[in-house]
Amino acid sequence: MIPRSNGSLYTHIENNIATLEFGHPASNSFPSELLTRLAKAFGQLSVDQSVNVIVLKSEGEKAFCAGASFDELLAITNHEEGKQFFSGFANVINAMRSCKKPIIGRIQGKIVGGGVGLAAACDYCLATEGASIKLSELTIGIGPFVIEPAVARKIGTAAFENLAWDASQWKNAYWAKEQGLYARVFETLAELDKEVALFAERLASYNPKATQQMKKVNWQGSEHWQELLIERAAISGELVLSEFTKTALAKLKK
């Protein structure tokens, strides 16, 4: 049995649709073990012949993802540990972009930091009005370096800079839609779930060879991310050791 402190991950496959649901008691944040399991799950679903489309969702009705686990960030004691932790986000994004199956993001609530990177790495996102976004990394002394390629690819450099520099401010779901992160925004969770189910069903009915080629074309030019994101993880792994970051994290945890 995996401790609940390490998060949960469930996969359900029905009618050629795989639903991948992650969760963690701390607002669906990510410890390293959960990141490792999620990257592995995308790799497995990529080659599963019974799957034509993947729906990524998180537990509960509140936050979609609060980003990195504060407990684990505080526990990092050296550069290698820091690099290894942030490489977890790099590996998930790389697994998502190289996955042969289209990924639909079901975004039911707020997203912070690395969670924004996961949404950006989805091929199509649907969200509720409550799905505000924030890149808060600069406020704790690091930066959104690992996720930048995925987020900037999706919403553009100017919008990414708007988020990254204004690190203490939330942008609402309609702003995220205008920038291209979300395809559509719904007033209620029930409306979101209904549309996610309908859209996944339609997508799963398409020629799998065509959708795989579509995804391949859409992600063309990202092949170097395998090395780039690990390089970015090393930057974050160094900064997380700073006194500024340790102090900021401790305050937030209290």
Tab-separated table of C-alpha atoms in Angstrom:
chain	number	residue	atom	x	y	z
A	1	MET	CA	0.000	0.000	0.000
A	2	ILE	CA	1.406	3.404	-0.992
A	3	PRO	CA	1.161	6.000	1.822
A	4	ARG	CA	-1.463	8.675	1.179
A	5	SER	CA	1.286	11.267	1.778
A	6	ASN	CA	2.805	10.132	-1.521
A	7	GLY	CA	-0.450	10.795	-3.356
A	8	SER	CA	-2.717	8.554	-5.383
A	9	LEU	CA	-2.992	7.669	-9.051
A	10	TYR	CA	-5.771	5.670	-10.685
A	11	THR	CA	-6.266	4.577	-14.283
A	12	HIS	CA	-9.615	3.507	-15.700
A	13	ILE	CA	-10.060	2.416	-19.324
A	14	GLU	CA	-13.474	2.160	-20.970
A	15	ASN	CA	-14.589	2.519	-24.599
A	16	ASN	CA	-11.029	3.346	-25.735
A	17	ILE	CA	-10.834	6.242	-23.242
A	18	ALA	CA	-8.296	6.133	-20.418
A	19	THR	CA	-9.052	8.342	-17.411
A	20	LEU	CA	-5.922	9.122	-15.409
A	21	GLU	CA	-6.750	10.616	-12.003
A	22	PHE	CA	-4.147	11.878	-9.539
A	23	GLY	CA	-4.649	13.169	-6.036
A	24	HIS	CA	-2.905	14.397	-2.898
A	25	PRO	CA	-4.280	15.697	0.421
A	26	ALA	CA	-2.355	18.976	-0.004
A	27	SER	CA	-4.480	20.454	-2.824
A	28	ASN	CA	-3.346	17.788	-5.305
A	29	SER	CA	0.292	18.845	-5.080
A	30	PHE	CA	3.095	16.606	-6.320
A	31	PRO	CA	5.706	14.741	-4.299
A	32	SER	CA	8.412	13.110	-6.420
A	33	GLU	CA	6.970	9.598	-6.177
A	34	LEU	CA	3.651	10.720	-7.651
A	35	LEU	CA	5.449	12.510	-10.501
A	36	THR	CA	7.378	9.317	-11.266
A	37	ARG	CA	4.196	7.247	-11.309
A	38	LEU	CA	2.399	9.748	-13.546
A	39	ALA	CA	5.219	9.820	-16.110
A	40	LYS	CA	5.249	6.005	-16.145
A	41	ALA	CA	1.463	5.882	-16.606
A	42	PHE	CA	1.612	8.131	-19.678
A	43	GLY	CA	4.324	5.899	-21.131
A	44	GLN	CA	2.204	2.793	-20.621
A	45	LEU	CA	-0.965	4.336	-22.059
A	46	SER	CA	0.980	5.591	-25.070
A	47	VAL	CA	1.510	2.001	-26.258
A	48	ASP	CA	-1.774	0.512	-24.993
A	49	GLN	CA	-3.715	-0.583	-28.081
A	50	SER	CA	-7.034	-0.374	-26.212
A	51	VAL	CA	-6.591	3.375	-25.619
A	52	ASN	CA	-7.303	6.089	-28.201
A	53	VAL	CA	-7.495	9.119	-25.914
A	54	ILE	CA	-6.485	10.044	-22.357
A	55	VAL	CA	-8.359	12.280	-19.899
A	56	LEU	CA	-6.158	13.796	-17.186
A	57	LYS	CA	-8.032	14.842	-14.054
A	58	SER	CA	-7.435	15.326	-10.343
A	59	GLU	CA	-9.382	14.428	-7.217
A	60	GLY	CA	-12.023	16.576	-5.603
A	61	GLU	CA	-13.877	19.702	-6.642
A	62	LYS	CA	-11.385	22.366	-5.575
A	63	ALA	CA	-7.774	22.783	-6.734
A	64	PHE	CA	-6.684	20.961	-9.875
A	65	CYS	CA	-3.041	21.082	-8.805
A	66	ALA	CA	-1.025	23.117	-6.302
A	67	GLY	CA	2.289	22.331	-7.987
A	68	ALA	CA	5.299	20.991	-6.089
A	69	SER	CA	5.070	19.490	-2.593
A	70	PHE	CA	6.274	22.092	-0.072
A	71	ASP	CA	7.268	19.333	2.359
A	72	GLU	CA	9.558	17.758	-0.209
A	73	LEU	CA	11.016	21.100	-1.307
A	74	LEU	CA	11.907	21.880	2.319
A	75	ALA	CA	13.563	18.482	2.693
A	76	ILE	CA	16.014	19.034	-0.198
A	77	THR	CA	19.569	19.317	1.166
A	78	ASN	CA	21.837	19.348	-1.898
A	79	HIS	CA	21.887	20.247	-5.581
A	80	GLU	CA	21.513	16.663	-6.817
A	81	GLU	CA	18.383	16.133	-4.727
A	82	GLY	CA	16.981	19.415	-6.032
A	83	LYS	CA	17.718	18.547	-9.638
A	84	GLN	CA	16.179	15.108	-9.170
A	85	PHE	CA	12.976	16.542	-7.702
A	86	PHE	CA	12.417	19.108	-10.463
A	87	SER	CA	13.329	16.482	-13.055
A	88	GLY	CA	10.103	14.802	-11.983
A	89	PHE	CA	8.106	17.608	-13.598
A	90	ALA	CA	10.436	17.503	-16.615
A	91	ASN	CA	9.831	13.773	-17.036
A	92	VAL	CA	6.035	14.135	-16.818
A	93	ILE	CA	5.956	16.924	-19.427
A	94	ASN	CA	8.236	14.923	-21.720
A	95	ALA	CA	6.056	11.833	-21.248
A	96	MET	CA	2.959	13.864	-22.138
A	97	ARG	CA	4.421	15.477	-25.260
A	98	SER	CA	5.824	12.166	-26.528
A	99	CYS	CA	2.676	10.182	-25.659
A	100	LYS	CA	1.094	8.890	-28.876
A	101	LYS	CA	-2.434	9.481	-27.603
A	102	PRO	CA	-4.131	12.897	-27.382
A	103	ILE	CA	-4.512	14.114	-23.803
A	104	ILE	CA	-7.560	16.078	-22.623
A	105	GLY	CA	-7.104	18.136	-19.473
A	106	ARG	CA	-10.166	18.291	-17.199
A	107	ILE	CA	-9.404	21.387	-15.092
A	108	GLN	CA	-11.948	21.755	-12.294
A	109	GLY	CA	-10.161	24.289	-10.097
A	110	LYS	CA	-7.159	26.502	-9.448
A	111	ILE	CA	-3.708	25.655	-10.777
A	112	VAL	CA	-0.361	26.824	-9.428
A	113	GLY	CA	3.196	26.450	-10.699
A	114	GLY	CA	3.972	22.993	-12.044
A	115	GLY	CA	0.261	22.313	-12.398
A	116	VAL	CA	0.099	25.020	-15.061
A	117	GLY	CA	2.847	23.120	-16.859
A	118	LEU	CA	0.759	19.948	-16.819
A	119	ALA	CA	-2.255	21.788	-18.241
A	120	ALA	CA	-0.071	23.307	-20.962
A	121	ALA	CA	1.298	19.870	-21.853
A	122	CYS	CA	-2.241	18.588	-22.472
A	123	ASP	CA	-3.356	18.693	-26.097
A	124	TYR	CA	-6.761	20.175	-25.239
A	125	CYS	CA	-8.066	21.596	-21.957
A	126	LEU	CA	-11.596	22.189	-20.721
A	127	ALA	CA	-12.109	24.089	-17.465
A	128	THR	CA	-14.555	25.618	-15.023
A	129	GLU	CA	-14.820	29.298	-14.144
A	130	GLY	CA	-12.948	28.514	-10.937
A	131	ALA	CA	-9.843	27.320	-12.779
A	132	SER	CA	-7.673	30.386	-12.167
A	133	ILE	CA	-3.924	30.086	-12.737
A	134	LYS	CA	-0.774	31.449	-11.114
A	135	LEU	CA	2.973	30.989	-11.542
A	136	SER	CA	4.110	31.754	-8.000
A	137	GLU	CA	7.685	30.462	-8.266
A	138	LEU	CA	9.453	33.843	-8.034
A	139	THR	CA	7.713	34.549	-4.727
A	140	ILE	CA	9.576	31.612	-3.154
A	141	GLY	CA	12.931	32.332	-4.754
A	142	ILE	CA	12.892	29.944	-7.701
A	143	GLY	CA	11.305	30.273	-11.159
A	144	PRO	CA	9.040	28.393	-13.593
A	145	PHE	CA	12.038	27.222	-15.597
A	146	VAL	CA	11.111	23.573	-16.217
A	147	ILE	CA	7.571	24.321	-17.340
A	148	GLU	CA	8.395	27.447	-19.384
A	149	PRO	CA	8.794	25.656	-22.750
A	150	ALA	CA	5.386	23.969	-22.406
A	151	VAL	CA	3.561	27.050	-21.126
A	152	ALA	CA	5.141	29.474	-23.614
A	153	ARG	CA	4.411	27.037	-26.459
A	154	LYS	CA	0.748	27.028	-25.488
A	155	ILE	CA	0.045	30.674	-24.580
A	156	GLY	CA	2.974	32.564	-26.117
A	157	THR	CA	6.016	34.249	-24.604
A	158	ALA	CA	4.263	37.519	-23.724
A	159	ALA	CA	1.493	35.800	-21.757
A	160	PHE	CA	4.022	33.554	-20.038
A	161	GLU	CA	6.051	36.596	-18.963
A	162	ASN	CA	2.866	38.235	-17.719
A	163	LEU	CA	2.262	35.237	-15.457
A	164	ALA	CA	5.856	34.637	-14.406
A	165	TRP	CA	6.779	38.219	-13.429
A	166	ASP	CA	3.443	38.950	-11.725
A	167	ALA	CA	4.000	35.939	-9.515
A	168	SER	CA	1.648	36.877	-6.676
A	169	GLN	CA	-1.440	37.456	-8.832
A	170	TRP	CA	-4.077	35.026	-10.076
A	171	LYS	CA	-5.294	35.147	-13.680
A	172	ASN	CA	-8.882	33.967	-14.068
A	173	ALA	CA	-10.071	31.135	-16.280
A	174	TYR	CA	-11.319	33.468	-19.000
A	175	TRP	CA	-7.886	35.092	-19.239
A	176	ALA	CA	-6.401	31.608	-19.585
A	177	LYS	CA	-8.925	30.831	-22.325
A	178	GLU	CA	-8.099	34.043	-24.207
A	179	GLN	CA	-4.413	33.090	-24.143
A	180	GLY	CA	-5.145	29.589	-25.449
A	181	LEU	CA	-4.519	27.467	-22.364
A	182	TYR	CA	-8.184	26.444	-22.171
A	183	ALA	CA	-10.339	25.678	-25.199
A	184	ARG	CA	-13.608	26.284	-23.343
A	185	VAL	CA	-14.738	27.393	-19.885
A	186	PHE	CA	-17.925	26.219	-18.144
A	187	GLU	CA	-19.934	27.684	-15.279
A	188	THR	CA	-20.390	24.426	-13.382
A	189	LEU	CA	-18.524	21.207	-12.733
A	190	ALA	CA	-21.458	19.212	-14.082
A	191	GLU	CA	-21.265	21.072	-17.396
A	192	LEU	CA	-17.516	20.482	-17.530
A	193	ASP	CA	-17.824	16.760	-16.925
A	194	LYS	CA	-20.563	16.400	-19.508
A	195	GLU	CA	-18.485	18.111	-22.182
A	196	VAL	CA	-15.294	16.249	-21.266
A	197	ALA	CA	-17.164	12.950	-21.689
A	198	LEU	CA	-18.697	13.990	-25.030
A	199	PHE	CA	-15.446	15.386	-26.402
A	200	ALA	CA	-13.430	12.338	-25.317
A	201	GLU	CA	-16.008	10.070	-26.945
A	202	ARG	CA	-15.786	11.979	-30.226
A	203	LEU	CA	-11.996	12.032	-30.167
A	204	ALA	CA	-11.844	8.309	-29.398
A	205	SER	CA	-13.995	7.592	-32.464
A	206	TYR	CA	-11.511	9.178	-34.865
A	207	ASN	CA	-8.900	7.210	-36.797
A	208	PRO	CA	-6.157	6.496	-34.190
A	209	LYS	CA	-3.466	6.736	-36.855
A	210	ALA	CA	-4.701	10.210	-37.803
A	211	THR	CA	-4.797	11.475	-34.213
A	212	GLN	CA	-1.306	10.103	-33.576
A	213	GLN	CA	0.026	11.904	-36.639
A	214	MET	CA	-1.815	15.071	-35.595
A	215	LYS	CA	-0.137	14.971	-32.216
A	216	LYS	CA	3.254	14.288	-33.771
A	217	VAL	CA	2.899	17.324	-36.037
A	218	ASN	CA	1.668	19.580	-33.223
A	219	TRP	CA	4.684	18.790	-31.031
A	220	GLN	CA	7.250	19.025	-33.817
A	221	GLY	CA	10.268	21.019	-32.693
A	222	SER	CA	10.105	19.916	-29.047
A	223	GLU	CA	12.431	16.929	-29.433
A	224	HIS	CA	15.271	18.743	-27.641
A	225	TRP	CA	13.128	19.118	-24.511
A	226	GLN	CA	14.442	15.775	-23.255
A	227	GLU	CA	17.728	17.530	-22.485
A	228	LEU	CA	16.451	21.104	-22.085
A	229	LEU	CA	13.983	20.404	-19.278
A	230	ILE	CA	16.596	18.497	-17.276
A	231	GLU	CA	18.953	21.470	-17.657
A	232	ARG	CA	16.169	23.708	-16.351
A	233	ALA	CA	15.602	21.293	-13.450
A	234	ALA	CA	19.238	21.796	-12.446
A	235	ILE	CA	18.680	25.575	-12.236
A	236	SER	CA	15.685	25.131	-9.938
A	237	GLY	CA	17.562	22.472	-7.977
A	238	GLU	CA	20.275	25.007	-7.165
A	239	LEU	CA	17.931	27.869	-6.292
A	240	VAL	CA	15.765	25.792	-3.958
A	241	LEU	CA	18.768	25.525	-1.612
A	242	SER	CA	18.915	29.297	-1.099
A	243	GLU	CA	18.147	30.833	2.278
A	244	PHE	CA	15.488	32.972	0.573
A	245	THR	CA	13.611	29.890	-0.627
A	246	LYS	CA	13.932	27.950	2.636
A	247	THR	CA	12.576	30.941	4.578
A	248	ALA	CA	9.735	31.577	2.117
A	249	LEU	CA	8.665	27.927	2.130
A	250	ALA	CA	8.735	27.731	5.902
A	251	LYS	CA	6.489	30.812	6.156
A	252	LEU	CA	4.034	29.423	3.620
A	253	LYS	CA	3.922	26.076	5.384
A	254	LYS	CA	2.983	27.809	8.654
